[in-house]
Amino acid sequence: MRIAVRYFAALREQRGISSEELETDAVTTAALFAELRSRHRFSLNEIQVRFAVNGEYVGAEHTLREGDEVVFVPPVAGG
Amino acid sequence: MSMFRLSITTICPPPLDCSTAGGFVTFEGKVRTQNEGRPVEFLEYEAFEEMAEAEGRDLLQEAKDRFELEWVEAVHRVGKLAIGETAVWIGCAAAHRREAFLACEFLIDELKHRLPIWKKEHYSDGPSEWVNLQSASNTKQLTPSELAARQIVLPEVGPAGQEALSRARVVVVGAGGLAATILPYLAGAGIGTLGIVEPDVLEASNLHRQILFGHADLGRSKARLAAEFLHRLHPHIKTVAYEERLTAENAPRILSEFDIVVDGTDSLEAKFALNDACQALSRPLVQASIYQFEGYVQTILPGGPCLRCLWPEAPAEGCVGTCAQAGVLGVTPGFFGLLQANEVLKLILGFGEVLSERQLLVDLRDGSMERLRRTRRKGCSCASSKPWAGVSKALNWEVDSEQVHRWTEPFVCLDLREEDEPDGQIELGQVAWIRTPLSRFEPANALVPGQRTLLVCATGGRSGVLALRLREENNPEAYSLKGGLKAISDPIVVTGADESCLPIKDSQ
């Protein structure tokens, strides 16, 4: 299925782009992140990142659907 | 009783007459041997006496209210003064030393600015002119409403909103890049009390984003520097500088002095500590975090959703980059600080939608924004927090007669006019009209707990001030008739003592 992904903060920096559309077979948000993590060598793991789908924070085991917009949010502390 | 007087003879400091004060601070302004490099022989002071005394009394009363002084007196000399004599004496006593120190400094600054007193320095090397201390200070005394003129016209603000702002107490934890815009905009808006918690001194690497400070200030306490900046911006606000790091131990002492807490820190540990302290103390926390060009802002209300609803355990500090490691442009914290100031104003004024259920993410590279809905996590500790009492207890204390006519619950009118003022009642739907002159007003006798009470006076001034005071003393049912009896057009007047409308008592 086709998913729109947005990377925030350190993840954006490590991915090199802010957003992309991609094809995936991942069923859950955590599975999608694990797939992208191994592809792009993110320093943060699934436990350290939060997931939002279609404008709402969801859990790691949230089931993805065709056309979902996913945002990956790492912890941020600067000020 | 606040006392200000002018003295033609040597000042004898009045004795402190107050047993409830724990701190007593005095200041003496002295005549010294030189001024701007010229040798001084003696000084002369001349005052516009009536005006100076009236202005002095007002100023002392203002300081007494603002710094919650137990006792305050001041004496200013007039006439000819020799080297070493005392030109002005100020004494301030408060429950705690901090307020006494602050009030004393405030008073000497303001006395010089406001009092119509002229000074002539007689130099041994030639004559000098009379100098008006007011013009010498080069500061026009501005009233709070002059300073707020452009925002009071907003229907969302108005005089009541401005009053609520002036009564609000907001603390900003961390005087860094976020605070650089949070603090000036809150001061500019007329927030009455601003606290600044910051243990560090100014470093050169701070300056590109911490624009309250100047390069000449390097090495000085940032908390104090920020307070000085805010006083230059707005002479009427009270600032409290805490030159310490916020910890679990000092958080209750510091944060409980304020209505709203703003997070200007830059570490996860501090952000979680603030989250926990604010939940425990039932204070809203306006939070922002940034990373290079991105960041988020959210307001955490007592009862959640809180930071731990999303992150039950604080992530390890090493998994996020700080500004020092990752780098940051000055505009990024400045932008998010503005959003935080806006959240504070929304909380106080009650307009718009506070970002409590949604977190706002912004990327300054392309201007994209996301609002992500946050929900309470089942079992999160924030669920047991008491709801915020709000600064809203200071809101909506003024009502006009139309609003009163819509009230459905019974209420009594307390007529605060003095005995030498006109008599007579107005029909507003009250169950009783009681004449209770303000000079003899005792809350315990006049108020029935839980009973709605409408305070009235001739123009709404005395009743407004008293209603606010009663609200602060936890009488949420105290209201003031806006504009007083004068403001009521086409009143139904019930003159004299009509026993059927006066079930309790007449004016005495």
Tab-separated table of N, CA and C in Angstrom, chain B residues 138-281:
chain	number	residue	atom	x	y	z
B	138	ASN	N	14.049	61.856	32.379
B	138	ASN	CA	13.834	61.676	30.951
B	138	ASN	C	12.799	60.609	30.654
B	139	THR	N	11.925	60.343	31.598
B	139	THR	CA	10.925	59.310	31.385
B	139	THR	C	9.557	59.906	31.648
B	140	LYS	N	8.735	59.894	30.663
B	140	LYS	CA	7.368	60.335	30.877
B	140	LYS	C	6.663	59.219	31.637
B	141	GLN	N	5.935	59.590	32.684
B	141	GLN	CA	5.248	58.560	33.439
B	141	GLN	C	4.013	58.088	32.680
B	142	LEU	N	4.032	56.860	32.298
B	142	LEU	CA	2.931	56.326	31.506
B	142	LEU	C	2.036	55.481	32.386
B	143	THR	N	0.761	55.574	32.156
B	143	THR	CA	-0.155	54.742	32.926
B	143	THR	C	-0.273	53.385	32.237
B	144	PRO	N	-0.679	52.352	33.011
B	144	PRO	CA	-0.839	51.033	32.400
B	144	PRO	C	-1.809	51.062	31.225
B	145	SER	N	-2.859	51.865	31.303
B	145	SER	CA	-3.824	51.832	30.196
B	145	SER	C	-3.287	52.549	28.956
B	146	GLU	N	-2.399	53.554	29.151
B	146	GLU	CA	-1.753	54.150	27.973
B	146	GLU	C	-0.901	53.105	27.270
B	147	LEU	N	-0.177	52.334	28.066
B	147	LEU	CA	0.718	51.334	27.484
B	147	LEU	C	-0.058	50.234	26.780
B	148	ALA	N	-1.286	49.980	27.220
B	148	ALA	CA	-2.060	48.873	26.664
B	148	ALA	C	-3.107	49.340	25.664
B	149	ALA	N	-3.045	50.616	25.271
B	149	ALA	CA	-4.135	51.196	24.471
B	149	ALA	C	-4.488	50.381	23.232
B	150	ARG	N	-3.481	49.873	22.530
B	150	ARG	CA	-3.757	49.179	21.270
B	150	ARG	C	-4.319	47.777	21.455
B	151	GLN	N	-4.206	47.220	22.647
B	151	GLN	CA	-4.799	45.882	22.820
B	151	GLN	C	-6.132	45.937	23.553
B	152	ILE	N	-6.334	47.003	24.352
B	152	ILE	CA	-7.602	47.109	25.092
B	152	ILE	C	-8.776	47.233	24.117
B	153	VAL	N	-8.538	47.818	22.928
B	153	VAL	CA	-9.647	47.978	21.985
B	153	VAL	C	-10.112	46.636	21.420
B	154	LEU	N	-9.303	45.609	21.532
B	154	LEU	CA	-9.755	44.286	21.085
B	154	LEU	C	-10.895	43.823	21.997
B	155	PRO	N	-11.985	43.332	21.392
B	155	PRO	CA	-13.070	42.828	22.246
B	155	PRO	C	-12.599	41.682	23.144
B	156	GLU	N	-11.582	40.933	22.683
B	156	GLU	CA	-11.068	39.809	23.484
B	156	GLU	C	-10.300	40.284	24.714
B	157	VAL	N	-9.928	41.567	24.733
B	157	VAL	CA	-9.179	42.095	25.878
B	157	VAL	C	-10.100	43.022	26.686
B	158	GLY	N	-10.255	44.248	26.247
B	158	GLY	CA	-11.120	45.169	26.986
B	158	GLY	C	-10.546	45.491	28.355
B	159	PRO	N	-11.172	46.412	29.096
B	159	PRO	CA	-10.649	46.772	30.416
B	159	PRO	C	-10.603	45.584	31.387
B	160	ALA	N	-11.597	44.711	31.300
B	160	ALA	CA	-11.607	43.569	32.229
B	160	ALA	C	-10.460	42.620	31.916
B	161	GLY	N	-10.227	42.368	30.623
B	161	GLY	CA	-9.118	41.498	30.231
B	161	GLY	C	-7.785	42.099	30.641
B	162	GLN	N	-7.653	43.408	30.464
B	162	GLN	CA	-6.399	44.062	30.831
B	162	GLN	C	-6.164	43.957	32.335
B	163	GLU	N	-7.247	44.094	33.085
B	163	GLU	CA	-7.136	43.951	34.542
B	163	GLU	C	-6.702	42.520	34.898
B	164	ALA	N	-7.283	41.546	34.179
B	164	ALA	CA	-6.905	40.150	34.439
B	164	ALA	C	-5.429	39.942	34.122
B	165	LEU	N	-4.948	40.547	33.032
B	165	LEU	CA	-3.529	40.425	32.691
B	165	LEU	C	-2.671	41.024	33.797
B	166	SER	N	-3.105	42.183	34.309
B	166	SER	CA	-2.280	42.855	35.304
B	166	SER	C	-2.289	42.091	36.628
B	167	ARG	N	-3.264	41.242	36.825
B	167	ARG	CA	-3.312	40.453	38.053
B	167	ARG	C	-2.675	39.080	37.889
B	168	ALA	N	-2.350	38.706	36.651
B	168	ALA	CA	-1.805	37.372	36.403
B	168	ALA	C	-0.346	37.301	36.834
B	169	ARG	N	0.033	36.136	37.306
B	169	ARG	CA	1.413	35.891	37.716
B	169	ARG	C	1.936	34.719	36.885
B	170	VAL	N	2.946	34.975	36.086
B	170	VAL	CA	3.460	33.976	35.151
B	170	VAL	C	4.944	33.790	35.413
B	171	VAL	N	5.390	32.546	35.481
B	171	VAL	CA	6.821	32.288	35.679
B	171	VAL	C	7.379	31.587	34.447
B	172	VAL	N	8.529	32.050	34.004
B	172	VAL	CA	9.221	31.441	32.868
B	172	VAL	C	10.466	30.748	33.422
B	173	VAL	N	10.536	29.439	33.208
B	173	VAL	CA	11.662	28.667	33.720
B	173	VAL	C	12.684	28.523	32.602
B	174	GLY	N	13.850	29.102	32.805
B	174	GLY	CA	14.890	29.123	31.774
B	174	GLY	C	14.841	30.454	31.036
B	175	ALA	N	15.924	31.221	31.114
B	175	ALA	CA	15.969	32.520	30.416
B	175	ALA	C	16.895	32.393	29.214
B	176	GLY	N	16.499	31.543	28.265
B	176	GLY	CA	17.309	31.307	27.071
B	176	GLY	C	16.624	31.830	25.833
B	177	GLY	N	16.753	31.049	24.748
B	177	GLY	CA	16.237	31.501	23.462
B	177	GLY	C	14.721	31.595	23.405
B	178	LEU	N	14.018	30.675	24.054
B	178	LEU	CA	12.553	30.748	24.068
B	178	LEU	C	12.106	31.964	24.880
B	179	ALA	N	12.732	32.132	26.057
B	179	ALA	CA	12.348	33.233	26.947
B	179	ALA	C	12.608	34.592	26.308
B	180	ALA	N	13.531	34.641	25.349
B	180	ALA	CA	13.884	35.928	24.730
B	180	ALA	C	12.693	36.577	24.049
B	181	THR	N	11.737	35.785	23.612
B	181	THR	CA	10.506	36.406	23.097
B	181	THR	C	9.338	36.219	24.062
B	182	ILE	N	9.325	35.139	24.831
B	182	ILE	CA	8.218	34.951	25.788
B	182	ILE	C	8.147	36.164	26.719
B	183	LEU	N	9.281	36.483	27.344
B	183	LEU	CA	9.274	37.506	28.401
B	183	LEU	C	8.896	38.895	27.907
B	184	PRO	N	9.514	39.416	26.835
B	184	PRO	CA	9.123	40.779	26.437
B	184	PRO	C	7.676	40.889	25.998
B	185	TYR	N	7.168	39.873	25.310
B	185	TYR	CA	5.777	39.993	24.864
B	185	TYR	C	4.799	39.867	26.037
B	186	LEU	N	5.143	39.086	27.036
B	186	LEU	CA	4.267	39.019	28.206
B	186	LEU	C	4.342	40.326	28.995
B	187	ALA	N	5.539	40.880	29.117
B	187	ALA	CA	5.671	42.170	29.812
B	187	ALA	C	4.932	43.249	29.033
B	188	GLY	N	5.105	43.253	27.721
B	188	GLY	CA	4.438	44.246	26.890
B	188	GLY	C	2.930	44.174	27.029
B	189	ALA	N	2.412	42.966	27.176
B	189	ALA	CA	0.963	42.782	27.312
B	189	ALA	C	0.460	43.260	28.670
B	190	GLY	N	1.392	43.475	29.609
B	190	GLY	CA	0.987	44.004	30.910
B	190	GLY	C	0.719	42.929	31.956
B	191	ILE	N	1.340	41.746	31.788
B	191	ILE	CA	1.229	40.724	32.840
B	191	ILE	C	1.786	41.320	34.130
B	192	GLY	N	1.026	41.226	35.215
B	192	GLY	CA	1.386	41.940	36.440
B	192	GLY	C	2.669	41.473	37.084
B	193	THR	N	2.853	40.157	37.166
B	193	THR	CA	4.037	39.620	37.827
B	193	THR	C	4.688	38.586	36.933
B	194	LEU	N	5.973	38.790	36.648
B	194	LEU	CA	6.719	37.838	35.834
B	194	LEU	C	7.882	37.291	36.651
B	195	GLY	N	7.925	35.971	36.792
B	195	GLY	CA	9.040	35.320	37.462
B	195	GLY	C	10.005	34.784	36.423
B	196	ILE	N	11.295	34.797	36.749
B	196	ILE	CA	12.314	34.272	35.846
B	196	ILE	C	13.200	33.346	36.667
B	197	VAL	N	13.278	32.086	36.260
B	197	VAL	CA	14.099	31.118	36.983
B	197	VAL	C	15.270	30.745	36.088
B	198	GLU	N	16.477	31.118	36.484
B	198	GLU	CA	17.643	30.862	35.621
B	198	GLU	C	18.912	30.981	36.456
B	199	PRO	N	19.677	29.909	36.549
B	199	PRO	CA	20.871	29.972	37.387
B	199	PRO	C	22.103	30.527	36.674
B	200	ASP	N	22.077	30.590	35.340
B	200	ASP	CA	23.320	30.848	34.593
B	200	ASP	C	23.626	32.325	34.428
B	201	VAL	N	24.884	32.583	34.124
B	201	VAL	CA	25.310	33.930	33.739
B	201	VAL	C	25.425	33.968	32.215
B	202	LEU	N	25.427	35.181	31.676
B	202	LEU	CA	25.410	35.366	30.226
B	202	LEU	C	26.757	34.980	29.594
B	203	GLU	N	26.653	34.196	28.518
B	203	GLU	CA	27.849	33.818	27.761
B	203	GLU	C	27.720	34.350	26.340
B	204	ALA	N	28.866	34.503	25.675
B	204	ALA	CA	28.865	35.086	24.323
B	204	ALA	C	28.004	34.271	23.363
B	205	SER	N	28.015	32.937	23.515
B	205	SER	CA	27.274	32.081	22.581
B	205	SER	C	25.763	32.223	22.743
B	206	ASN	N	25.322	32.893	23.811
B	206	ASN	CA	23.872	33.091	24.018
B	206	ASN	C	23.313	34.207	23.132
B	207	LEU	N	24.173	35.176	22.791
B	207	LEU	CA	23.664	36.455	22.298
B	207	LEU	C	22.900	36.365	20.982
B	208	HIS	N	23.227	35.420	20.106
B	208	HIS	CA	22.577	35.420	18.787
B	208	HIS	C	21.094	35.107	18.878
B	209	ARG	N	20.672	34.478	19.960
B	209	ARG	CA	19.243	34.166	20.101
B	209	ARG	C	18.621	34.771	21.352
B	210	GLN	N	19.417	35.173	22.313
B	210	GLN	CA	18.883	35.688	23.574
B	210	GLN	C	18.976	37.210	23.543
B	211	ILE	N	18.075	37.796	22.767
B	211	ILE	CA	18.221	39.191	22.363
B	211	ILE	C	17.793	40.196	23.429
B	212	LEU	N	17.477	39.711	24.633
B	212	LEU	CA	17.221	40.638	25.738
B	212	LEU	C	18.534	41.226	26.236
B	213	PHE	N	19.642	40.542	25.904
B	213	PHE	CA	20.906	40.867	26.560
B	213	PHE	C	21.848	41.573	25.591
B	214	GLY	N	22.865	42.202	26.147
B	214	GLY	CA	23.860	42.875	25.322
B	214	GLY	C	25.247	42.337	25.614
B	215	HIS	N	26.186	42.585	24.709
B	215	HIS	CA	27.531	42.030	24.889
B	215	HIS	C	28.217	42.597	26.125
B	216	ALA	N	27.783	43.803	26.551
B	216	ALA	CA	28.402	44.391	27.741
B	216	ALA	C	27.974	43.662	29.013
B	217	ASP	N	26.952	42.785	28.889
B	217	ASP	CA	26.416	42.113	30.078
B	217	ASP	C	27.056	40.750	30.336
B	218	LEU	N	28.024	40.360	29.515
B	218	LEU	CA	28.616	39.019	29.658
B	218	LEU	C	29.070	38.792	31.098
B	219	GLY	N	28.759	37.587	31.592
B	219	GLY	CA	29.177	37.240	32.947
B	219	GLY	C	28.175	37.603	34.018
B	220	ARG	N	27.136	38.376	33.656
B	220	ARG	CA	26.142	38.756	34.668
B	220	ARG	C	24.974	37.766	34.690
B	221	SER	N	24.263	37.773	35.796
B	221	SER	CA	23.133	36.857	35.985
B	221	SER	C	22.049	37.120	34.940
B	222	LYS	N	21.682	36.064	34.202
B	222	LYS	CA	20.661	36.244	33.156
B	222	LYS	C	19.289	36.536	33.764
B	223	ALA	N	19.011	35.957	34.922
B	223	ALA	CA	17.701	36.217	35.556
B	223	ALA	C	17.558	37.702	35.878
B	224	ARG	N	18.629	38.280	36.430
B	224	ARG	CA	18.573	39.703	36.785
B	224	ARG	C	18.568	40.592	35.555
B	225	LEU	N	19.370	40.221	34.572
B	225	LEU	CA	19.406	41.018	33.341
B	225	LEU	C	18.028	41.047	32.687
B	226	ALA	N	17.379	39.883	32.679
B	226	ALA	CA	16.048	39.813	32.068
B	226	ALA	C	15.081	40.720	32.831
B	227	ALA	N	15.166	40.684	34.161
B	227	ALA	CA	14.270	41.531	34.967
B	227	ALA	C	14.504	43.007	34.656
B	228	GLU	N	15.771	43.404	34.524
B	228	GLU	CA	16.077	44.807	34.200
B	228	GLU	C	15.495	45.190	32.839
B	229	PHE	N	15.656	44.299	31.873
B	229	PHE	CA	15.124	44.566	30.530
B	229	PHE	C	13.607	44.782	30.600
B	230	LEU	N	12.936	43.929	31.351
B	230	LEU	CA	11.473	43.994	31.401
B	230	LEU	C	11.003	45.275	32.077
B	231	HIS	N	11.753	45.752	33.064
B	231	HIS	CA	11.372	47.014	33.708
B	231	HIS	C	11.543	48.196	32.772
B	232	ARG	N	12.555	48.114	31.913
B	232	ARG	CA	12.713	49.207	30.936
B	232	ARG	C	11.543	49.212	29.964
B	233	LEU	N	11.056	48.012	29.656
B	233	LEU	CA	9.951	47.890	28.699
B	233	LEU	C	8.641	48.343	29.320
B	234	HIS	N	8.409	47.939	30.558
B	234	HIS	CA	7.118	48.195	31.192
B	234	HIS	C	7.351	48.548	32.651
B	235	PRO	N	7.191	49.826	33.013
B	235	PRO	CA	7.567	50.236	34.372
B	235	PRO	C	6.646	49.703	35.459
B	236	HIS	N	5.475	49.195	35.089
B	236	HIS	CA	4.513	48.833	36.132
B	236	HIS	C	4.545	47.369	36.535
B	237	ILE	N	5.266	46.529	35.788
B	237	ILE	CA	5.214	45.113	36.146
B	237	ILE	C	6.158	44.822	37.312
B	238	LYS	N	5.817	43.751	37.997
B	238	LYS	CA	6.679	43.277	39.076
B	238	LYS	C	7.446	42.074	38.536
B	239	THR	N	8.740	42.050	38.747
B	239	THR	CA	9.510	40.888	38.311
B	239	THR	C	10.143	40.240	39.534
B	240	VAL	N	10.290	38.931	39.470
B	240	VAL	CA	10.969	38.203	40.533
B	240	VAL	C	12.021	37.327	39.872
B	241	ALA	N	13.288	37.579	40.169
B	241	ALA	CA	14.384	36.822	39.549
B	241	ALA	C	14.857	35.746	40.520
B	242	TYR	N	14.743	34.496	40.116
B	242	TYR	CA	15.245	33.381	40.920
B	242	TYR	C	16.549	32.919	40.275
B	243	GLU	N	17.652	33.202	40.941
B	243	GLU	CA	18.952	32.823	40.352
B	243	GLU	C	19.311	31.417	40.801
B	244	GLU	N	18.487	30.478	40.442
B	244	GLU	CA	18.713	29.091	40.851
B	244	GLU	C	18.130	28.161	39.798
B	245	ARG	N	18.610	26.914	39.807
B	245	ARG	CA	18.083	25.929	38.881
B	245	ARG	C	16.823	25.332	39.477
B	246	LEU	N	15.806	25.143	38.657
B	246	LEU	CA	14.578	24.549	39.180
B	246	LEU	C	14.818	23.067	39.452
B	247	THR	N	14.483	22.633	40.661
B	247	THR	CA	14.655	21.229	41.031
B	247	THR	C	13.343	20.728	41.623
B	248	ALA	N	13.274	19.416	41.830
B	248	ALA	CA	12.065	18.866	42.461
B	248	ALA	C	11.872	19.486	43.842
B	249	GLU	N	12.992	19.865	44.499
B	249	GLU	CA	12.899	20.407	45.860
B	249	GLU	C	12.352	21.844	45.870
B	250	ASN	N	12.895	22.702	44.980
B	250	ASN	CA	12.452	24.106	45.052
B	250	ASN	C	11.229	24.392	44.185
B	251	ALA	N	10.839	23.437	43.329
B	251	ALA	CA	9.716	23.695	42.415
B	251	ALA	C	8.423	24.089	43.147
B	252	PRO	N	8.020	23.362	44.204
B	252	PRO	CA	6.764	23.765	44.859
B	252	PRO	C	6.833	25.183	45.404
B	253	ARG	N	7.970	25.546	46.016
B	253	ARG	CA	8.102	26.900	46.598
B	253	ARG	C	7.989	27.960	45.502
B	254	ILE	N	8.675	27.745	44.384
B	254	ILE	CA	8.717	28.780	43.342
B	254	ILE	C	7.427	28.773	42.515
B	255	LEU	N	7.057	27.615	42.004
B	255	LEU	CA	5.955	27.581	41.029
B	255	LEU	C	4.615	27.920	41.671
B	256	SER	N	4.451	27.594	42.967
B	256	SER	CA	3.143	27.847	43.579
B	256	SER	C	2.879	29.342	43.750
B	257	GLU	N	3.909	30.186	43.558
B	257	GLU	CA	3.718	31.642	43.631
B	257	GLU	C	3.077	32.202	42.354
B	258	PHE	N	2.878	31.334	41.357
B	258	PHE	CA	2.431	31.827	40.048
B	258	PHE	C	1.187	31.077	39.571
B	259	ASP	N	0.481	31.692	38.614
B	259	ASP	CA	-0.730	31.080	38.064
B	259	ASP	C	-0.415	30.153	36.898
B	260	ILE	N	0.590	30.540	36.105
B	260	ILE	CA	0.907	29.811	34.865
B	260	ILE	C	2.420	29.637	34.788
B	261	VAL	N	2.846	28.463	34.319
B	261	VAL	CA	4.270	28.163	34.198
B	261	VAL	C	4.605	28.023	32.714
B	262	VAL	N	5.701	28.642	32.297
B	262	VAL	CA	6.135	28.534	30.908
B	262	VAL	C	7.508	27.868	30.877
B	263	ASP	N	7.637	26.876	30.020
B	263	ASP	CA	8.858	26.090	29.934
B	263	ASP	C	9.803	26.696	28.902
B	264	GLY	N	10.887	27.290	29.397
B	264	GLY	CA	11.913	27.807	28.493
B	264	GLY	C	13.208	27.037	28.654
B	265	THR	N	13.109	25.793	29.125
B	265	THR	CA	14.311	24.996	29.387
B	265	THR	C	14.759	24.274	28.124
B	266	ASP	N	15.932	23.633	28.212
B	266	ASP	CA	16.439	22.941	27.032
B	266	ASP	C	16.945	21.544	27.360
B	267	SER	N	16.318	20.904	28.342
B	267	SER	CA	16.703	19.514	28.590
B	267	SER	C	15.451	18.687	28.890
B	268	LEU	N	15.522	17.416	28.493
B	268	LEU	CA	14.382	16.534	28.734
B	268	LEU	C	14.117	16.370	30.216
B	269	GLU	N	15.193	16.297	30.975
B	269	GLU	CA	15.044	16.118	32.419
B	269	GLU	C	14.224	17.277	33.010
B	270	ALA	N	14.583	18.496	32.603
B	270	ALA	CA	13.869	19.668	33.117
B	270	ALA	C	12.418	19.668	32.649
B	271	LYS	N	12.182	19.261	31.414
B	271	LYS	CA	10.825	19.293	30.869
B	271	LYS	C	9.923	18.285	31.589
B	272	PHE	N	10.469	17.125	31.898
B	272	PHE	CA	9.670	16.142	32.636
B	272	PHE	C	9.470	16.580	34.087
B	273	ALA	N	10.504	17.180	34.668
B	273	ALA	CA	10.369	17.665	36.055
B	273	ALA	C	9.289	18.749	36.132
B	274	LEU	N	9.266	19.633	35.140
B	274	LEU	CA	8.238	20.683	35.117
B	274	LEU	C	6.859	20.079	34.923
B	275	ASN	N	6.772	19.111	34.029
B	275	ASN	CA	5.497	18.431	33.790
B	275	ASN	C	4.950	17.869	35.109
B	276	ASP	N	5.809	17.171	35.844
B	276	ASP	CA	5.366	16.512	37.074
B	276	ASP	C	4.999	17.544	38.148
B	277	ALA	N	5.844	18.588	38.277
B	277	ALA	CA	5.577	19.606	39.300
B	277	ALA	C	4.276	20.346	38.998
B	278	CYS	N	4.046	20.658	37.727
B	278	CYS	CA	2.834	21.413	37.372
B	278	CYS	C	1.583	20.563	37.559
B	279	GLN	N	1.680	19.266	37.311
B	279	GLN	CA	0.534	18.395	37.572
B	279	GLN	C	0.254	18.351	39.078
B	280	ALA	N	1.321	18.245	39.870
B	280	ALA	CA	1.144	18.155	41.323
B	280	ALA	C	0.561	19.454	41.885
B	281	LEU	N	0.962	20.601	41.304
B	281	LEU	CA	0.538	21.904	41.843
B	281	LEU	C	-0.694	22.456	41.132
